[in-house]
């Protein structure tokens, strides 16, 4: 483990789970928009896959990276929620 990493603390687990929840919410909104015809299914699937890949690239031991990724995913959720009818 290098100096940028530390053992998980309880609140790190909570932060990681919150990031994952933001990802799940974004993907659910994408699928909803596609189901309602507001977005092409192919586009929704591609973006959902990209969001999932981005989440998997986040180092679970790097709290700064987790927080930054969550902010990005939360912003996408807010954008998609605004697009939902």
CSV table of N, CA and C in Angstrom, one decimal:
chain,number,residue,atom,x,y,z
A,1,UNK,N,0.9,-1.2,0.0
A,1,UNK,CA,0.0,0.0,0.0
A,1,UNK,C,0.9,1.2,0.0
A,2,UNK,N,0.7,2.1,-0.9
A,2,UNK,CA,1.5,3.3,-0.9
A,2,UNK,C,1.0,4.4,0.0
A,3,UNK,N,1.7,5.5,0.0
A,3,UNK,CA,1.3,6.6,1.0
A,3,UNK,C,0.0,7.3,0.6
A,4,UNK,N,-0.5,7.1,-0.6
A,4,UNK,CA,-1.8,7.7,-1.0
A,4,UNK,C,-3.0,6.9,-0.5
A,5,UNK,N,-2.7,5.7,0.0
A,5,UNK,CA,-3.8,4.8,0.4
A,5,UNK,C,-3.7,4.6,1.9
A,6,UNK,N,-4.9,4.3,2.4
A,6,UNK,CA,-5.0,3.9,3.8
A,6,UNK,C,-6.0,2.8,4.0
A,7,UNK,N,-6.0,2.2,5.1
A,7,UNK,CA,-7.0,1.2,5.3
A,7,UNK,C,-8.4,1.8,5.4
A,8,UNK,N,-9.4,1.1,5.0
A,8,UNK,CA,-10.7,1.6,5.0
A,8,UNK,C,-11.2,1.9,6.4
A,9,UNK,N,-11.8,3.1,6.5
A,9,UNK,CA,-12.4,3.4,7.8
A,9,UNK,C,-14.0,3.3,7.5
A,10,UNK,N,-14.7,3.2,8.6
A,10,UNK,CA,-16.2,3.0,8.4
A,10,UNK,C,-16.8,4.1,7.5
A,11,UNK,N,-16.4,5.3,7.7
A,11,UNK,CA,-17.0,6.3,6.8
A,11,UNK,C,-16.5,6.2,5.4
A,12,UNK,N,-15.4,5.6,5.1
A,12,UNK,CA,-15.0,5.3,3.7
A,12,UNK,C,-15.9,4.4,3.0
A,13,UNK,N,-16.4,3.4,3.8
A,13,UNK,CA,-17.3,2.4,3.2
A,13,UNK,C,-18.6,3.1,2.9
A,14,UNK,N,-19.1,4.0,3.7
A,14,UNK,CA,-20.3,4.7,3.5
A,14,UNK,C,-20.1,5.6,2.3
A,15,UNK,N,-19.0,6.3,2.1
A,15,UNK,CA,-18.7,7.1,0.9
A,15,UNK,C,-18.7,6.3,-0.3
A,16,UNK,N,-18.1,5.1,-0.3
A,16,UNK,CA,-18.0,4.2,-1.5
A,16,UNK,C,-19.4,3.8,-1.8
A,17,UNK,N,-20.2,3.4,-0.8
A,17,UNK,CA,-21.6,2.9,-1.1
A,17,UNK,C,-22.4,4.1,-1.7
A,18,UNK,N,-22.2,5.3,-1.2
A,18,UNK,CA,-23.0,6.4,-1.7
A,18,UNK,C,-22.6,6.7,-3.2
A,19,UNK,N,-21.3,6.5,-3.5
A,19,UNK,CA,-20.9,6.6,-4.9
A,19,UNK,C,-21.6,5.6,-5.8
A,20,UNK,N,-21.6,4.3,-5.3
A,20,UNK,CA,-22.3,3.3,-6.0
A,20,UNK,C,-23.8,3.5,-6.2
A,21,UNK,N,-24.4,4.1,-5.2
A,21,UNK,CA,-25.8,4.4,-5.3
A,21,UNK,C,-26.1,5.5,-6.3
A,22,UNK,N,-25.2,6.5,-6.4
A,22,UNK,CA,-25.3,7.5,-7.4
A,22,UNK,C,-25.2,6.9,-8.8
A,23,UNK,N,-24.3,5.9,-9.0
A,23,UNK,CA,-24.2,5.2,-10.3
A,23,UNK,C,-25.5,4.5,-10.6
A,24,UNK,N,-26.0,3.8,-9.6
A,24,UNK,CA,-27.2,3.0,-9.8
A,24,UNK,C,-28.4,3.9,-10.2
A,25,UNK,N,-28.5,5.1,-9.5
A,25,UNK,CA,-29.5,6.0,-9.8
A,25,UNK,C,-29.4,6.6,-11.2
A,26,UNK,N,-28.2,6.9,-11.6
A,26,UNK,CA,-27.9,7.4,-13.0
A,26,UNK,C,-28.3,6.4,-14.0
A,27,UNK,N,-28.0,5.2,-13.8
A,27,UNK,CA,-28.3,4.1,-14.8
A,27,UNK,C,-29.8,3.9,-14.8
A,28,UNK,N,-30.4,3.9,-13.7
A,28,UNK,CA,-31.9,3.7,-13.6
A,28,UNK,C,-32.6,4.9,-14.4
A,29,UNK,N,-32.1,6.1,-14.2
A,29,UNK,CA,-32.7,7.2,-14.9
A,29,UNK,C,-32.5,7.1,-16.4
A,30,UNK,N,-31.3,6.7,-16.8
A,30,UNK,CA,-31.1,6.4,-18.3
A,30,UNK,C,-32.0,5.4,-18.8
A,31,UNK,N,-32.2,4.3,-18.1
A,31,UNK,CA,-33.1,3.3,-18.6
A,31,UNK,C,-34.6,3.8,-18.7
A,32,UNK,N,-35.0,4.6,-17.7
A,32,UNK,CA,-36.3,5.2,-17.7
A,32,UNK,C,-36.5,6.1,-18.9
A,33,UNK,N,-35.5,7.0,-19.1
A,33,UNK,CA,-35.7,7.9,-20.3
A,33,UNK,C,-35.8,7.1,-21.6
A,34,UNK,N,-35.0,6.0,-21.7
A,34,UNK,CA,-35.1,5.2,-22.9
A,34,UNK,C,-36.4,4.5,-23.0
A,35,UNK,N,-36.9,4.0,-21.9
A,35,UNK,CA,-38.2,3.3,-21.9
A,35,UNK,C,-39.4,4.3,-22.3
A,36,UNK,N,-39.2,5.6,-21.9
A,36,UNK,CA,-40.2,6.6,-22.1
A,36,UNK,C,-40.1,7.2,-23.5
A,37,UNK,N,-39.0,6.8,-24.2
A,37,UNK,CA,-38.8,7.3,-25.6
A,37,UNK,C,-38.1,8.7,-25.6
A,38,UNK,N,-37.6,9.2,-24.5
A,38,UNK,CA,-36.9,10.5,-24.4
A,38,UNK,C,-35.5,10.3,-24.9
A,39,UNK,N,-35.0,9.1,-25.0
A,39,UNK,CA,-33.6,8.8,-25.4
A,39,UNK,C,-33.6,7.5,-26.1
A,40,UNK,N,-32.7,7.4,-27.1
A,40,UNK,CA,-32.6,6.1,-27.8
A,40,UNK,C,-32.0,5.1,-26.8
A,41,UNK,N,-32.5,3.9,-26.9
A,41,UNK,CA,-32.1,2.8,-26.0
A,41,UNK,C,-30.6,2.5,-26.2
A,42,UNK,N,-30.1,2.6,-27.4
A,42,UNK,CA,-28.7,2.3,-27.7
A,42,UNK,C,-27.8,3.4,-27.0
A,43,UNK,N,-28.2,4.6,-27.0
A,43,UNK,CA,-27.5,5.7,-26.4
A,43,UNK,C,-27.5,5.5,-24.9
A,44,UNK,N,-28.7,5.2,-24.3
A,44,UNK,CA,-28.8,4.9,-22.9
A,44,UNK,C,-27.9,3.8,-22.5
A,45,UNK,N,-27.9,2.7,-23.2
A,45,UNK,CA,-27.1,1.5,-22.9
A,45,UNK,C,-25.6,1.9,-22.9
A,46,UNK,N,-25.2,2.6,-23.9
A,46,UNK,CA,-23.8,3.0,-24.1
A,46,UNK,C,-23.4,3.9,-22.9
A,47,UNK,N,-24.2,4.9,-22.5
A,47,UNK,CA,-23.8,5.7,-21.4
A,47,UNK,C,-23.8,5.0,-20.1
A,48,UNK,N,-24.8,4.1,-19.9
A,48,UNK,CA,-24.8,3.3,-18.7
A,48,UNK,C,-23.6,2.4,-18.6
A,49,UNK,N,-23.1,1.9,-19.7
A,49,UNK,CA,-21.9,1.0,-19.7
A,49,UNK,C,-20.7,1.9,-19.3
A,50,UNK,N,-20.7,3.1,-19.9
A,50,UNK,CA,-19.5,4.0,-19.6
A,50,UNK,C,-19.5,4.5,-18.1
A,51,UNK,N,-20.7,4.8,-17.6
A,51,UNK,CA,-20.8,5.1,-16.2
A,51,UNK,C,-20.3,4.0,-15.3
A,52,UNK,N,-20.7,2.8,-15.6
A,52,UNK,CA,-20.3,1.6,-14.9
A,52,UNK,C,-18.8,1.4,-15.0
A,53,UNK,N,-18.2,1.6,-16.2
A,53,UNK,CA,-16.7,1.5,-16.3
A,53,UNK,C,-16.0,2.5,-15.5
A,54,UNK,N,-16.5,3.7,-15.5
A,54,UNK,CA,-15.9,4.8,-14.7
A,54,UNK,C,-15.9,4.5,-13.2
A,55,UNK,N,-17.0,3.9,-12.8
A,55,UNK,CA,-17.1,3.5,-11.4
A,55,UNK,C,-16.1,2.4,-11.0
A,56,UNK,N,-16.0,1.5,-11.9
A,56,UNK,CA,-15.0,0.4,-11.6
A,56,UNK,C,-13.6,0.8,-11.6
A,57,UNK,N,-13.3,1.9,-12.3
A,57,UNK,CA,-11.9,2.4,-12.3
A,57,UNK,C,-11.5,3.2,-11.0
A,58,UNK,N,-12.5,3.5,-10.2
A,58,UNK,CA,-12.2,4.3,-9.0
A,58,UNK,C,-11.6,3.4,-8.0
A,59,UNK,N,-10.4,3.9,-7.5
A,59,UNK,CA,-9.7,3.2,-6.4
A,59,UNK,C,-10.5,3.3,-5.1
A,60,UNK,N,-11.0,2.1,-4.7
A,60,UNK,CA,-11.8,2.1,-3.5
A,60,UNK,C,-11.1,2.5,-2.2
A,61,UNK,N,-9.8,2.6,-2.2
A,61,UNK,CA,-9.0,3.1,-1.1
A,61,UNK,C,-8.6,4.5,-1.1
A,62,UNK,N,-9.0,5.2,-2.2
A,62,UNK,CA,-8.6,6.6,-2.4
A,62,UNK,C,-9.9,7.4,-2.2
A,63,UNK,N,-10.0,8.0,-1.0
A,63,UNK,CA,-11.2,8.7,-0.6
A,63,UNK,C,-11.4,9.9,-1.5
A,64,UNK,N,-10.3,10.6,-1.9
A,64,UNK,CA,-10.5,11.8,-2.7
A,64,UNK,C,-11.1,11.4,-4.1
A,65,UNK,N,-10.6,10.2,-4.6
A,65,UNK,CA,-11.1,9.8,-5.9
A,65,UNK,C,-12.6,9.4,-5.8
A,66,UNK,N,-12.9,8.7,-4.7
A,66,UNK,CA,-14.3,8.3,-4.5
A,66,UNK,C,-15.2,9.6,-4.4
A,67,UNK,N,-14.8,10.6,-3.6
A,67,UNK,CA,-15.6,11.8,-3.5
A,67,UNK,C,-15.7,12.5,-4.8
A,68,UNK,N,-14.7,12.6,-5.6
A,68,UNK,CA,-14.7,13.2,-6.9
A,68,UNK,C,-15.6,12.5,-7.9
A,69,UNK,N,-15.5,11.2,-7.9
A,69,UNK,CA,-16.4,10.4,-8.8
A,69,UNK,C,-17.9,10.5,-8.4
A,70,UNK,N,-18.1,10.5,-7.1
A,70,UNK,CA,-19.5,10.7,-6.6
A,70,UNK,C,-20.1,12.0,-7.0
A,71,UNK,N,-19.3,13.1,-6.9
A,71,UNK,CA,-19.7,14.4,-7.4
A,71,UNK,C,-20.1,14.4,-8.9
A,72,UNK,N,-19.2,13.7,-9.7
A,72,UNK,CA,-19.5,13.6,-11.1
A,72,UNK,C,-20.8,12.9,-11.3
A,73,UNK,N,-21.0,11.7,-10.7
A,73,UNK,CA,-22.2,10.9,-10.8
A,73,UNK,C,-23.4,11.6,-10.3
A,74,UNK,N,-23.3,12.3,-9.2
A,74,UNK,CA,-24.4,13.1,-8.7
A,74,UNK,C,-24.8,14.2,-9.7
A,75,UNK,N,-23.9,14.8,-10.3
A,75,UNK,CA,-24.2,15.9,-11.3
A,75,UNK,C,-24.9,15.3,-12.5
A,76,UNK,N,-24.5,14.1,-12.9
A,76,UNK,CA,-25.2,13.4,-14.0
A,76,UNK,C,-26.6,13.0,-13.6
A,77,UNK,N,-26.8,12.6,-12.4
A,77,UNK,CA,-28.1,12.2,-11.9
A,77,UNK,C,-29.0,13.5,-11.9
A,78,UNK,N,-28.5,14.6,-11.5
A,78,UNK,CA,-29.3,15.9,-11.5
A,78,UNK,C,-29.7,16.3,-12.9
A,79,UNK,N,-28.7,16.1,-13.8
A,79,UNK,CA,-29.0,16.4,-15.2
A,79,UNK,C,-30.1,15.5,-15.8
A,80,UNK,N,-29.9,14.2,-15.5
A,80,UNK,CA,-30.9,13.2,-16.0
A,80,UNK,C,-32.3,13.4,-15.4
A,81,UNK,N,-32.3,13.7,-14.1
A,81,UNK,CA,-33.6,13.9,-13.4
A,81,UNK,C,-34.3,15.1,-14.0
A,82,UNK,N,-33.6,16.2,-14.4
A,82,UNK,CA,-34.2,17.3,-15.0
A,82,UNK,C,-34.7,17.0,-16.4
A,83,UNK,N,-34.2,16.0,-17.0
A,83,UNK,CA,-34.6,15.6,-18.4
A,83,UNK,C,-35.8,14.7,-18.3
A,84,UNK,N,-36.0,14.1,-17.1
A,84,UNK,CA,-37.1,13.1,-17.0
A,84,UNK,C,-38.5,13.9,-17.0
A,85,UNK,N,-39.4,13.3,-17.7
A,85,UNK,CA,-40.8,14.0,-17.7
A,85,UNK,C,-41.5,13.9,-16.4
